[in-house]
PDB file of C-alpha atoms in Angstrom:
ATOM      1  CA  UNK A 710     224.243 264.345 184.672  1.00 93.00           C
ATOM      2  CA  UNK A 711     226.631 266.969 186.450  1.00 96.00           C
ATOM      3  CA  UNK A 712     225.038 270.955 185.991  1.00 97.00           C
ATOM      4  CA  UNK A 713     227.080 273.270 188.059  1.00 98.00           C
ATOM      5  CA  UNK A 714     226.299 277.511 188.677  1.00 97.00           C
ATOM      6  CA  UNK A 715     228.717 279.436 189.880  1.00 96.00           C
ATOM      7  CA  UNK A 716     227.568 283.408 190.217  1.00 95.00           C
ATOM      8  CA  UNK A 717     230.814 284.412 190.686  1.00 93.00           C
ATOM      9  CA  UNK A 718     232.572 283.070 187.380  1.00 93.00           C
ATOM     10  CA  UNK A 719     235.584 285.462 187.699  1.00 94.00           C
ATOM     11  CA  UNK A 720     236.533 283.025 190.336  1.00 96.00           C
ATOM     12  CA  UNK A 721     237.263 279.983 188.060  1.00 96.00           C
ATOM     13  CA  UNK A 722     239.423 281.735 185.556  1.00 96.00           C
ATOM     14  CA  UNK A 723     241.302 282.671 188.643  1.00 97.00           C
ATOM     15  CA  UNK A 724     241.765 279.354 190.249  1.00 97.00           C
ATOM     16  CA  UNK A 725     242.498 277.979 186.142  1.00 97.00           C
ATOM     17  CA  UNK A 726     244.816 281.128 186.365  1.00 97.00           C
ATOM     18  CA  UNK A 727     246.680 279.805 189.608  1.00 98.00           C
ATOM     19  CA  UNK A 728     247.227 276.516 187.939  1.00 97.00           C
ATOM     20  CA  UNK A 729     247.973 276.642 184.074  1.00 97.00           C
ATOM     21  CA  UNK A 730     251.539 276.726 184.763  1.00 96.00           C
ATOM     22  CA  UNK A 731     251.871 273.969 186.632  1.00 97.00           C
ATOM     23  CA  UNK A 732     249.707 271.342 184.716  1.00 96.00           C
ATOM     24  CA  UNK A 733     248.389 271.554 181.171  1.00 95.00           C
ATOM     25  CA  UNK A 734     245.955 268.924 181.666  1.00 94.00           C
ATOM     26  CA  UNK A 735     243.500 267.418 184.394  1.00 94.00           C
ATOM     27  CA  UNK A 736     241.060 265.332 185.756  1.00 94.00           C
ATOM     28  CA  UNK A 737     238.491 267.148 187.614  1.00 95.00           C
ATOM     29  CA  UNK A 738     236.691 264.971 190.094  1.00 94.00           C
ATOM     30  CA  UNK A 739     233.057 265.912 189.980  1.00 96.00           C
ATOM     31  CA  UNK A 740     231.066 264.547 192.870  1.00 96.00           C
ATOM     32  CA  UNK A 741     228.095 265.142 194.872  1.00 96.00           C
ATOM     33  CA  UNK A 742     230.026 267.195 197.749  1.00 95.00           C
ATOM     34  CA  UNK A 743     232.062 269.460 194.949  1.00 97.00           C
ATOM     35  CA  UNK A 744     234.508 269.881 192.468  1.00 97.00           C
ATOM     36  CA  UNK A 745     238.146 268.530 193.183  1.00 96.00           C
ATOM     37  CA  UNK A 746     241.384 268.019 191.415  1.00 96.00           C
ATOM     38  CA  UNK A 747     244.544 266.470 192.054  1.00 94.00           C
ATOM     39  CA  UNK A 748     247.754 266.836 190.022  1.00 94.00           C
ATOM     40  CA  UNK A 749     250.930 266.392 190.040  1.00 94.00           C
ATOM     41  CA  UNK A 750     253.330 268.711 187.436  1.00 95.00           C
ATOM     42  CA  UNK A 751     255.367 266.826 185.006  1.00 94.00           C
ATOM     43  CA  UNK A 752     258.489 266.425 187.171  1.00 95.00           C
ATOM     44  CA  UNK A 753     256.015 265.070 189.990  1.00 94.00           C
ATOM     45  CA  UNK A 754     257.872 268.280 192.490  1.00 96.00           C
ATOM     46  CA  UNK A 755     254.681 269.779 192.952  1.00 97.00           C
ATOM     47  CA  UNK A 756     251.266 268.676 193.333  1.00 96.00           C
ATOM     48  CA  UNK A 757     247.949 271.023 193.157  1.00 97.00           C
ATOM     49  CA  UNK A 758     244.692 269.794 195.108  1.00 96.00           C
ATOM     50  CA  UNK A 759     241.639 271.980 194.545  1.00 97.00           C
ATOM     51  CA  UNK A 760     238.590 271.767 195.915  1.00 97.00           C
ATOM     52  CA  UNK A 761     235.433 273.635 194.825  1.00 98.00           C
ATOM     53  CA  UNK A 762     232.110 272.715 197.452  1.00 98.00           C
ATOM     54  CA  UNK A 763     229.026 272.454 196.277  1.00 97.00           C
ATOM     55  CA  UNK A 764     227.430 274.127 198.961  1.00 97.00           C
ATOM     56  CA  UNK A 765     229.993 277.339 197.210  1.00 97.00           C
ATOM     57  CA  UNK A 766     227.487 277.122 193.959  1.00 97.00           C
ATOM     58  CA  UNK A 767     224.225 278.795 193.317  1.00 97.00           C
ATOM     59  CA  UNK A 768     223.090 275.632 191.580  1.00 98.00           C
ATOM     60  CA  UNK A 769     224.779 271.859 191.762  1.00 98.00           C
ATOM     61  CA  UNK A 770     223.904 269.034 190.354  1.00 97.00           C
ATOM     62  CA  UNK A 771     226.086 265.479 190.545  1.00 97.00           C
ATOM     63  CA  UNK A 772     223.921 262.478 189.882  1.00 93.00           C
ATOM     64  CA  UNK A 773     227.252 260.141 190.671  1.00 93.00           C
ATOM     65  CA  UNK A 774     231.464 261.029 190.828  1.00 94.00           C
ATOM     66  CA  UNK A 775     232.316 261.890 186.877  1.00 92.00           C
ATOM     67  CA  UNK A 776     236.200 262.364 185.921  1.00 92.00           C
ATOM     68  CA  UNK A 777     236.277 264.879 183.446  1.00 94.00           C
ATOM     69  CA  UNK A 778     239.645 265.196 182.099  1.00 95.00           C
ATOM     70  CA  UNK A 779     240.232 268.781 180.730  1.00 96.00           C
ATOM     71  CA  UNK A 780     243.022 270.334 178.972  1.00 96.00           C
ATOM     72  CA  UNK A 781     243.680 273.378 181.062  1.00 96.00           C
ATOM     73  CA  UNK A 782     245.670 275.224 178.291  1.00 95.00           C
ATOM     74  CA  UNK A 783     242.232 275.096 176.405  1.00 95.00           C
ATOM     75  CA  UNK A 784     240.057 275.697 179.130  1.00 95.00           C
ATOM     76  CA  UNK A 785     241.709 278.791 179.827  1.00 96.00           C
ATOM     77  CA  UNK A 786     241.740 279.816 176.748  1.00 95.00           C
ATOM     78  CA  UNK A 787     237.788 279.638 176.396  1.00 93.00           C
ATOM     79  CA  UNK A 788     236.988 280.570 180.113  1.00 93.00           C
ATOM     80  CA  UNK A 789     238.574 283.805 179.311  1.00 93.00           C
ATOM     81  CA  UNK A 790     235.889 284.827 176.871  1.00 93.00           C
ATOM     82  CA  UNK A 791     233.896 285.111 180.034  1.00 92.00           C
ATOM     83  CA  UNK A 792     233.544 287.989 181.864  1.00 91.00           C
ATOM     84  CA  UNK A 793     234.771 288.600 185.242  1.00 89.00           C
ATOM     85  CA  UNK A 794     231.509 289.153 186.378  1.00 94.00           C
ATOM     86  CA  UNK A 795     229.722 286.457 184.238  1.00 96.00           C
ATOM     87  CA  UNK A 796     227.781 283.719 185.709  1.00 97.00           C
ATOM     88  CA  UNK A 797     228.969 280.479 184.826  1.00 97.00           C
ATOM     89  CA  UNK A 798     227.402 277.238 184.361  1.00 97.00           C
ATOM     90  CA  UNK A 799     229.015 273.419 184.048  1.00 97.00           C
ATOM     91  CA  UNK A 800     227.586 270.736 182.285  1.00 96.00           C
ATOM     92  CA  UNK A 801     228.007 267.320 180.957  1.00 94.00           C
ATOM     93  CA  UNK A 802     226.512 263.588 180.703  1.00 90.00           C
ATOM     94  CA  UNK A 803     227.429 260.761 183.346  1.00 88.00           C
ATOM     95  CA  UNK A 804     230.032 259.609 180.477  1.00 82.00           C
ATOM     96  CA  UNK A 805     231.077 262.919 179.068  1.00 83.00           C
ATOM     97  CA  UNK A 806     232.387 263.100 175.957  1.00 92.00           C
ATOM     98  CA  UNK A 807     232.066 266.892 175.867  1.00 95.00           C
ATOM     99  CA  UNK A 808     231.500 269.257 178.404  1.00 96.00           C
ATOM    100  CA  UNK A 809     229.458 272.458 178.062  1.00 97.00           C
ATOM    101  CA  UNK A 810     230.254 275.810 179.877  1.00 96.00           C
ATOM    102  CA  UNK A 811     227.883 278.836 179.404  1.00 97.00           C
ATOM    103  CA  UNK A 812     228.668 282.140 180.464  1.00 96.00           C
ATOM    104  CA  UNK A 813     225.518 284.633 180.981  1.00 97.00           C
ATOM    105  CA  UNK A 814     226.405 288.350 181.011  1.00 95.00           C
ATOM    106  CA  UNK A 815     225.253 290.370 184.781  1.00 89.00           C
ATOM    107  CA  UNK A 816     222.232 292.033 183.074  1.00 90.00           C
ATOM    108  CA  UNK A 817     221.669 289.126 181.115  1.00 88.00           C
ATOM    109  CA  UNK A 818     222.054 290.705 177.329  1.00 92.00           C
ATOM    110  CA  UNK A 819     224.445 288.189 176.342  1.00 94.00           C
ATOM    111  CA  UNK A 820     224.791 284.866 176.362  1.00 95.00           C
ATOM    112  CA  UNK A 821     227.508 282.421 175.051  1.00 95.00           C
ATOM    113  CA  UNK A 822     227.930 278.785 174.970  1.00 95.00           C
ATOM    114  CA  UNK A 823     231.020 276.738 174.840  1.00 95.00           C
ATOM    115  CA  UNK A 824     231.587 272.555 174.358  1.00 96.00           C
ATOM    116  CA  UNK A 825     234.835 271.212 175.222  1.00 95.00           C
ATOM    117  CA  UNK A 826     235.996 267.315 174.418  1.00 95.00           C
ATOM    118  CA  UNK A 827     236.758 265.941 177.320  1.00 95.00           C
ATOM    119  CA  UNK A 828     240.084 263.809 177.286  1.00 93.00           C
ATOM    120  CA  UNK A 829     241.065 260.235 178.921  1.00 90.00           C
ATOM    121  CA  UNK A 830     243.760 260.800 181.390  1.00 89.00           C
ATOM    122  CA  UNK A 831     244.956 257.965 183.494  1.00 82.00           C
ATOM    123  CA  UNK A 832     245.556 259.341 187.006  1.00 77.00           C
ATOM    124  CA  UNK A 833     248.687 258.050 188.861  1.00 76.00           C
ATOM    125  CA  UNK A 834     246.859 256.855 191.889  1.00 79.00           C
ATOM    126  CA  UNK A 835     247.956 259.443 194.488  1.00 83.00           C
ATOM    127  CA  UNK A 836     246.888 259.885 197.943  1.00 84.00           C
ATOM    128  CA  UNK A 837     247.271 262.884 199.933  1.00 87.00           C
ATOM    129  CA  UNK A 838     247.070 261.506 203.912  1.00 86.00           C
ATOM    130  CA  UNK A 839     245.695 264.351 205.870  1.00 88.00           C
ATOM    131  CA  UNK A 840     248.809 265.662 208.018  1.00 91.00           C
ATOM    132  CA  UNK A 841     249.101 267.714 210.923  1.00 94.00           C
ATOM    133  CA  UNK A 842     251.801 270.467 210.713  1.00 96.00           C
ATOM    134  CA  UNK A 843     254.263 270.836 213.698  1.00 96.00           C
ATOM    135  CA  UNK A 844     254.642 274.493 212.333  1.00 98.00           C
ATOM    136  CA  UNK A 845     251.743 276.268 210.583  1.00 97.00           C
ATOM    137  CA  UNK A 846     252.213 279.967 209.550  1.00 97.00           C
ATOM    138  CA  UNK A 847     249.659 282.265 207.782  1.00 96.00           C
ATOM    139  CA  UNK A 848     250.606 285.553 206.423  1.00 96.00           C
ATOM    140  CA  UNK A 849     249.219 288.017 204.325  1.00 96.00           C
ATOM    141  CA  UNK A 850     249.311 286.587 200.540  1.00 98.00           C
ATOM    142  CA  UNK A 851     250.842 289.579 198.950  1.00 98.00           C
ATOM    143  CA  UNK A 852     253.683 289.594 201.276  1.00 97.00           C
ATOM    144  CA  UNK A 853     254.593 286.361 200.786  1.00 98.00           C
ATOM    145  CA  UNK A 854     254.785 286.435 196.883  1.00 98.00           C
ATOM    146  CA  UNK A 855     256.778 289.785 197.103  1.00 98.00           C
ATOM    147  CA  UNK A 856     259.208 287.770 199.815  1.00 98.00           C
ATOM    148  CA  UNK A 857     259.355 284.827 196.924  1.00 98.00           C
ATOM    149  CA  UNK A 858     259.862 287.310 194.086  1.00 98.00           C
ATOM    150  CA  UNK A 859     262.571 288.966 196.048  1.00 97.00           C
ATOM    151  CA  UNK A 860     264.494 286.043 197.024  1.00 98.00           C
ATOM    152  CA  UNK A 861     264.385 284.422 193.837  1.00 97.00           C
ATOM    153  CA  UNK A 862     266.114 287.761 192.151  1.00 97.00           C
ATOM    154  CA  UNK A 863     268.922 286.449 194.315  1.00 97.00           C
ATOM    155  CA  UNK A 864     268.948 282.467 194.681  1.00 97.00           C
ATOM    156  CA  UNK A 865     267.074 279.409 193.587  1.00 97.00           C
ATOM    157  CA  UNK A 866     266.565 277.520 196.414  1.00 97.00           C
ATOM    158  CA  UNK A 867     264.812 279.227 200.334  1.00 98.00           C
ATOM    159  CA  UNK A 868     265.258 278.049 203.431  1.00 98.00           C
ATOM    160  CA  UNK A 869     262.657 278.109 204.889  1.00 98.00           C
ATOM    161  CA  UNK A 870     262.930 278.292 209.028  1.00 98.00           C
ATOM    162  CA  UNK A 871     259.880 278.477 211.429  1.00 98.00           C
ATOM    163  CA  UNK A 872     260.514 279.196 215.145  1.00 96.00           C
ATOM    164  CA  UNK A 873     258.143 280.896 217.640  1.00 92.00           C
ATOM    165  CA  UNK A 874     259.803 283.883 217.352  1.00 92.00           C
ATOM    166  CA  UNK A 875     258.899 284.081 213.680  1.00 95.00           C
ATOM    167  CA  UNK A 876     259.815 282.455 210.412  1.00 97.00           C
ATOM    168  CA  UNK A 877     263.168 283.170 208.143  1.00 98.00           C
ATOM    169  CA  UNK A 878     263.528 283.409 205.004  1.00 98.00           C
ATOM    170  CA  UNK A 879     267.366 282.498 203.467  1.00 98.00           C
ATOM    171  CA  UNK A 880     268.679 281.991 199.883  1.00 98.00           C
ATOM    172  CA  UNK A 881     272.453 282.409 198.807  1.00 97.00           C
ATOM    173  CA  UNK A 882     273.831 282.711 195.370  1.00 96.00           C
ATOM    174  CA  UNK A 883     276.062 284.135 192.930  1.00 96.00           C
ATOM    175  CA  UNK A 884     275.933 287.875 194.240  1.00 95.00           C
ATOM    176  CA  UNK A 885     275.096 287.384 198.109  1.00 96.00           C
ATOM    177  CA  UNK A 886     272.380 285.914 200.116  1.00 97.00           C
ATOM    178  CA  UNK A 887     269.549 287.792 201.589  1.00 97.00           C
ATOM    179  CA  UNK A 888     267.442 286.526 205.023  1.00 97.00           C
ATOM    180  CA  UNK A 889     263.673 287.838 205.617  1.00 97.00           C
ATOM    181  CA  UNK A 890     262.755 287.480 208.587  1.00 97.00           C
ATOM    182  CA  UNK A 891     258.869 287.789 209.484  1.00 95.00           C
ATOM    183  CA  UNK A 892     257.785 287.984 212.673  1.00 93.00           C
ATOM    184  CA  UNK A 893     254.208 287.312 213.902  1.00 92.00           C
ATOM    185  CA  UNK A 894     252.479 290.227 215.549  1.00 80.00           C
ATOM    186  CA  UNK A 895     248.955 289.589 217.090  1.00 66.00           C
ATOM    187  CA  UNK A 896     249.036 292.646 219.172  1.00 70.00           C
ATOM    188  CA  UNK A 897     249.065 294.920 216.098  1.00 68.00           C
ATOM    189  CA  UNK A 898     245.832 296.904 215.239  1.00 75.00           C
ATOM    190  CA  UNK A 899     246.293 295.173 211.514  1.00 78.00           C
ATOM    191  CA  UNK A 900     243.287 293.983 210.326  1.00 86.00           C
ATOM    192  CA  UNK A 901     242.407 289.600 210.499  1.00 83.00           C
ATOM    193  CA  UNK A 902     243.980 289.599 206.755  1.00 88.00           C
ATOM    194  CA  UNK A 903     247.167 291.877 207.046  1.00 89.00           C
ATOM    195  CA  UNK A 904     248.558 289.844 210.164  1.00 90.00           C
ATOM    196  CA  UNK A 905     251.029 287.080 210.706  1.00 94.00           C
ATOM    197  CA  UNK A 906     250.589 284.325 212.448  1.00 94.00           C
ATOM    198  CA  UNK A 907     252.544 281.086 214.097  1.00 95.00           C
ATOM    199  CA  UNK A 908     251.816 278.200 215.816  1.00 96.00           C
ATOM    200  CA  UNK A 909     254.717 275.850 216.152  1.00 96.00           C
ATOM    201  CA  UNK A 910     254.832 272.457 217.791  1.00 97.00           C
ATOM    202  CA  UNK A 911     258.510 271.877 216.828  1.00 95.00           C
ATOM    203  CA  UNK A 912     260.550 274.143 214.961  1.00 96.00           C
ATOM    204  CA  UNK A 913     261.250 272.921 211.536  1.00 97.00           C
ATOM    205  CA  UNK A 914     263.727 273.943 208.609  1.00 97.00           C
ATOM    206  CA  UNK A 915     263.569 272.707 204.954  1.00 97.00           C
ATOM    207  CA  UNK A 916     265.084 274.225 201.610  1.00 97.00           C
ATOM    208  CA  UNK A 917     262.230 274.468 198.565  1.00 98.00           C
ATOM    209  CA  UNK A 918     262.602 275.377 195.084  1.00 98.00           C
ATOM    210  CA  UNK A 919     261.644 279.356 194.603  1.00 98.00           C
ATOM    211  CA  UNK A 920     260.663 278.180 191.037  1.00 97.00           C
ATOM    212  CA  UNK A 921     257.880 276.475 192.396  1.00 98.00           C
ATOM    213  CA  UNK A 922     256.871 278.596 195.281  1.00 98.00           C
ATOM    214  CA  UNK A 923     256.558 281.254 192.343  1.00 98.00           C
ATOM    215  CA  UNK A 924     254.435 279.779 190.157  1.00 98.00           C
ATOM    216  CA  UNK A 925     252.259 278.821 193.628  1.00 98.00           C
ATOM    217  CA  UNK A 926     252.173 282.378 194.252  1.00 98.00           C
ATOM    218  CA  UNK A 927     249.638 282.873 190.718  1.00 98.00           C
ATOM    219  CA  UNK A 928     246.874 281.885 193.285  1.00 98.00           C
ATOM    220  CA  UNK A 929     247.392 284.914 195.538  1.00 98.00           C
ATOM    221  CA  UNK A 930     244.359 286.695 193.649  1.00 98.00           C
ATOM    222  CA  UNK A 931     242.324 283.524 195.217  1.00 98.00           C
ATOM    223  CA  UNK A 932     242.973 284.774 199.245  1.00 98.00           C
ATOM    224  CA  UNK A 933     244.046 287.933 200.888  1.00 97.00           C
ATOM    225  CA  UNK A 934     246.213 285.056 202.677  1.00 97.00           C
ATOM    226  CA  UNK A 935     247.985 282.107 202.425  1.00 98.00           C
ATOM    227  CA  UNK A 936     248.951 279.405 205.260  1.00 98.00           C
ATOM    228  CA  UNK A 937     252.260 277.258 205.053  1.00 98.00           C
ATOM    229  CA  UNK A 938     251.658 274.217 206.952  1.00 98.00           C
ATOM    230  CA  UNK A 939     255.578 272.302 207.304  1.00 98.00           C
ATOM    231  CA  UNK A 940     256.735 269.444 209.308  1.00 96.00           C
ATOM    232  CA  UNK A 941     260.306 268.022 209.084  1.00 94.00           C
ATOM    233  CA  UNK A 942     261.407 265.969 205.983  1.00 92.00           C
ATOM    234  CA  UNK A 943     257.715 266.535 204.661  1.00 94.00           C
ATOM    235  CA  UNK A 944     256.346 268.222 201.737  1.00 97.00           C
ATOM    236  CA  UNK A 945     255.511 271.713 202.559  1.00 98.00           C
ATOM    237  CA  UNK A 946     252.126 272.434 201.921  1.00 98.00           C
ATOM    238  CA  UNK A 947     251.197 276.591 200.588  1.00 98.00           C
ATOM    239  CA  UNK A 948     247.240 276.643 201.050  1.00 98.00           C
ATOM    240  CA  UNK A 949     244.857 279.541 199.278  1.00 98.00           C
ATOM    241  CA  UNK A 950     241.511 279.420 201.101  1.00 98.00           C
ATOM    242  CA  UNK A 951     238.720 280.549 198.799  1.00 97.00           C
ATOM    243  CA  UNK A 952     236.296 282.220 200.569  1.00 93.00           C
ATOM    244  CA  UNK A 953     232.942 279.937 201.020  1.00 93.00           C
ATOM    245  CA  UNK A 954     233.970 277.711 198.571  1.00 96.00           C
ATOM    246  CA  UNK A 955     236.943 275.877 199.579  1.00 97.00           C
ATOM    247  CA  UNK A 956     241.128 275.655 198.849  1.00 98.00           C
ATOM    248  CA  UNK A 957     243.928 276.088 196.286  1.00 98.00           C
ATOM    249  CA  UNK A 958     246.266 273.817 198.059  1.00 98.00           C
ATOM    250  CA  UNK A 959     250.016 273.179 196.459  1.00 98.00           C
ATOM    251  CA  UNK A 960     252.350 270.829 197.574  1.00 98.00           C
ATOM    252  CA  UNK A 961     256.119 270.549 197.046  1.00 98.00           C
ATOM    253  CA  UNK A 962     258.968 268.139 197.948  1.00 97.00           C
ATOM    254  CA  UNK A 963     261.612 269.685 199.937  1.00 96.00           C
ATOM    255  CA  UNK A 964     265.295 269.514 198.789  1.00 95.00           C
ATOM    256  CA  UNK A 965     267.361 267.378 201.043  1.00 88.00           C
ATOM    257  CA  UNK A 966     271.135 268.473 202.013  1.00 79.00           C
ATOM    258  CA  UNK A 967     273.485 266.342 200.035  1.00 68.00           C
TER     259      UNK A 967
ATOM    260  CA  UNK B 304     271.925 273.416 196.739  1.00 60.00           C
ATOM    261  CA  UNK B 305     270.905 270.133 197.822  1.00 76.00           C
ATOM    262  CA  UNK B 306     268.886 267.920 195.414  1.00 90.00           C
ATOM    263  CA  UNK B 307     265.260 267.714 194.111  1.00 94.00           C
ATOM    264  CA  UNK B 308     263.112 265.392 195.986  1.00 93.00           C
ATOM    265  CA  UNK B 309     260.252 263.990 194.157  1.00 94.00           C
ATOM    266  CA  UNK B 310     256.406 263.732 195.766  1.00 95.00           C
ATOM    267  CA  UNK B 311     256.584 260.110 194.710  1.00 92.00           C
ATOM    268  CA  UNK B 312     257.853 258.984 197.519  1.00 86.00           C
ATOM    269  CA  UNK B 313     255.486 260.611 199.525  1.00 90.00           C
ATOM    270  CA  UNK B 314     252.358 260.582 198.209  1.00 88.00           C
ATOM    271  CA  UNK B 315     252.119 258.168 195.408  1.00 82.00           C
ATOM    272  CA  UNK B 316     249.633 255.278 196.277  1.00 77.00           C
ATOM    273  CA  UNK B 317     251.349 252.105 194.980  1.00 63.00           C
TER     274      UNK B 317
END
């Protein structure tokens, strides 16, 4: 049996939000510690890891690890006749055939009730091994999808380029190229949130799709920051925290230099 | 340009 309650439903349509464009369908891990999910998108470029705690839920219940494989073009679909402010619950059997989410109004006057099939989806067996980043930069999230949106209006592929003295942004194409460069500034008087911040082992440089970083960028709603975590000839990693609750992390293969 | 990697190669569990 796996109940979960989340007070804060507005949350899940955001993290579904942050992901339908990458994956249409999932298996979502359900064990006693949390929620997870791993996917890759169908070109295997870009991989999503979320993790929901337990500990982030008013109520949790996870007799023993369930996969529940979800279509997440459907479940967004019924999540968003919830309300932003609607408490959500999970629910299904230890071999779900259906799952059941119910969405209870703030001042409890309404009260709604939808069952999902679940779907068999064969996993490809992937392991994410827990890496340390020689250069790990967190900026304020809205900044870095405007610096994604920009560059992309421009060219299809960033360099991206951490040093201490900051980290630079490049693209070229047809019309030009354009180079960002953002520079971390601890003195300032900005608030936690609305700084950037460095720490650099070795500097590192790697070229990324702005495609993907884009459709990462869906999960900025999630964090009032996000944290790049790079390290040479390595995935890049582009993490969301979510606030008491755990991470939208996405993952994406570099492009090498023919 | 350069070319596409894939995450295969990285994090697929064979």
């Amino acid at each position: 049996m796996f109940e979960a309650r989340l007070l804060q439903g507005g949350l899940l349509k955001k993290v579904l939000d942050s992901i339908k464009d990458i994956i249409t369908e999932g298996n979502f891990d359900c064990s006693p510690n949390g929620l997870s999910l791993q996917a890759m998108d169908s070109s295997h470029v870009s991989l999503i890891d979320i993790l929901l705690e337990s500990e982030g839920f008013e109520h949790y219940r996870c007799d023993r690890n369930i996969p529940m494989g979800l279509n997440i073009t459907n479940l967004v679909k019924m999540i968003k006749c919830a309300g932003s402010e609607d408490i959500v619950t999970i629910k299904c059997e230890d071999k779900p055939d259906n799952v059941t989410f119910l969405f209870e109004s703030k001042d409890n006057d309404k009260i709604s009730d939808f069952e999902m099939k679940t779907m068999t989806i064969d996993d490809e067996h992937l392991l994410v091994p827990d890496q340390t980043y020689t250069a790990v930069v967190k900026m304020p999230s809205a900044e870095f999808q405007r610096l994604c949106r920009d560059m992309a209006a421009i060219g299809d592929t960033v360099n991206i380029s951490v040093t201490k003295e900051g980290v630079r942004f490049s693209t070229t194409g047809d019309m030009g190229t354009a180079n960002i460069t953002v520079r971390p500034n601890p003195s300032g008087d900005q608030k936690e949130e609305e700084r950037t911040e460095v720490q650099i082992t070795e500097p590192v440089s790697a070229g990324f799709a702005l495609r993907y970083l884009n459709s990462f960028t869906k999960a900025t709603p999630l964090s009032p920051t996000v944290t790049l975590g790079m390290v040479p000839n390595l995935p890049i990693v582009v993490e969301y925290k979510i606030a008491d609750m755990g991470h939208v992390r996405y993952y994406l293969a570099p492009k090498i230099e023919d | 340009e350069g070319s596409q990697e894939t995450l295969d190669f990285y994090f697929l569990d064979v």
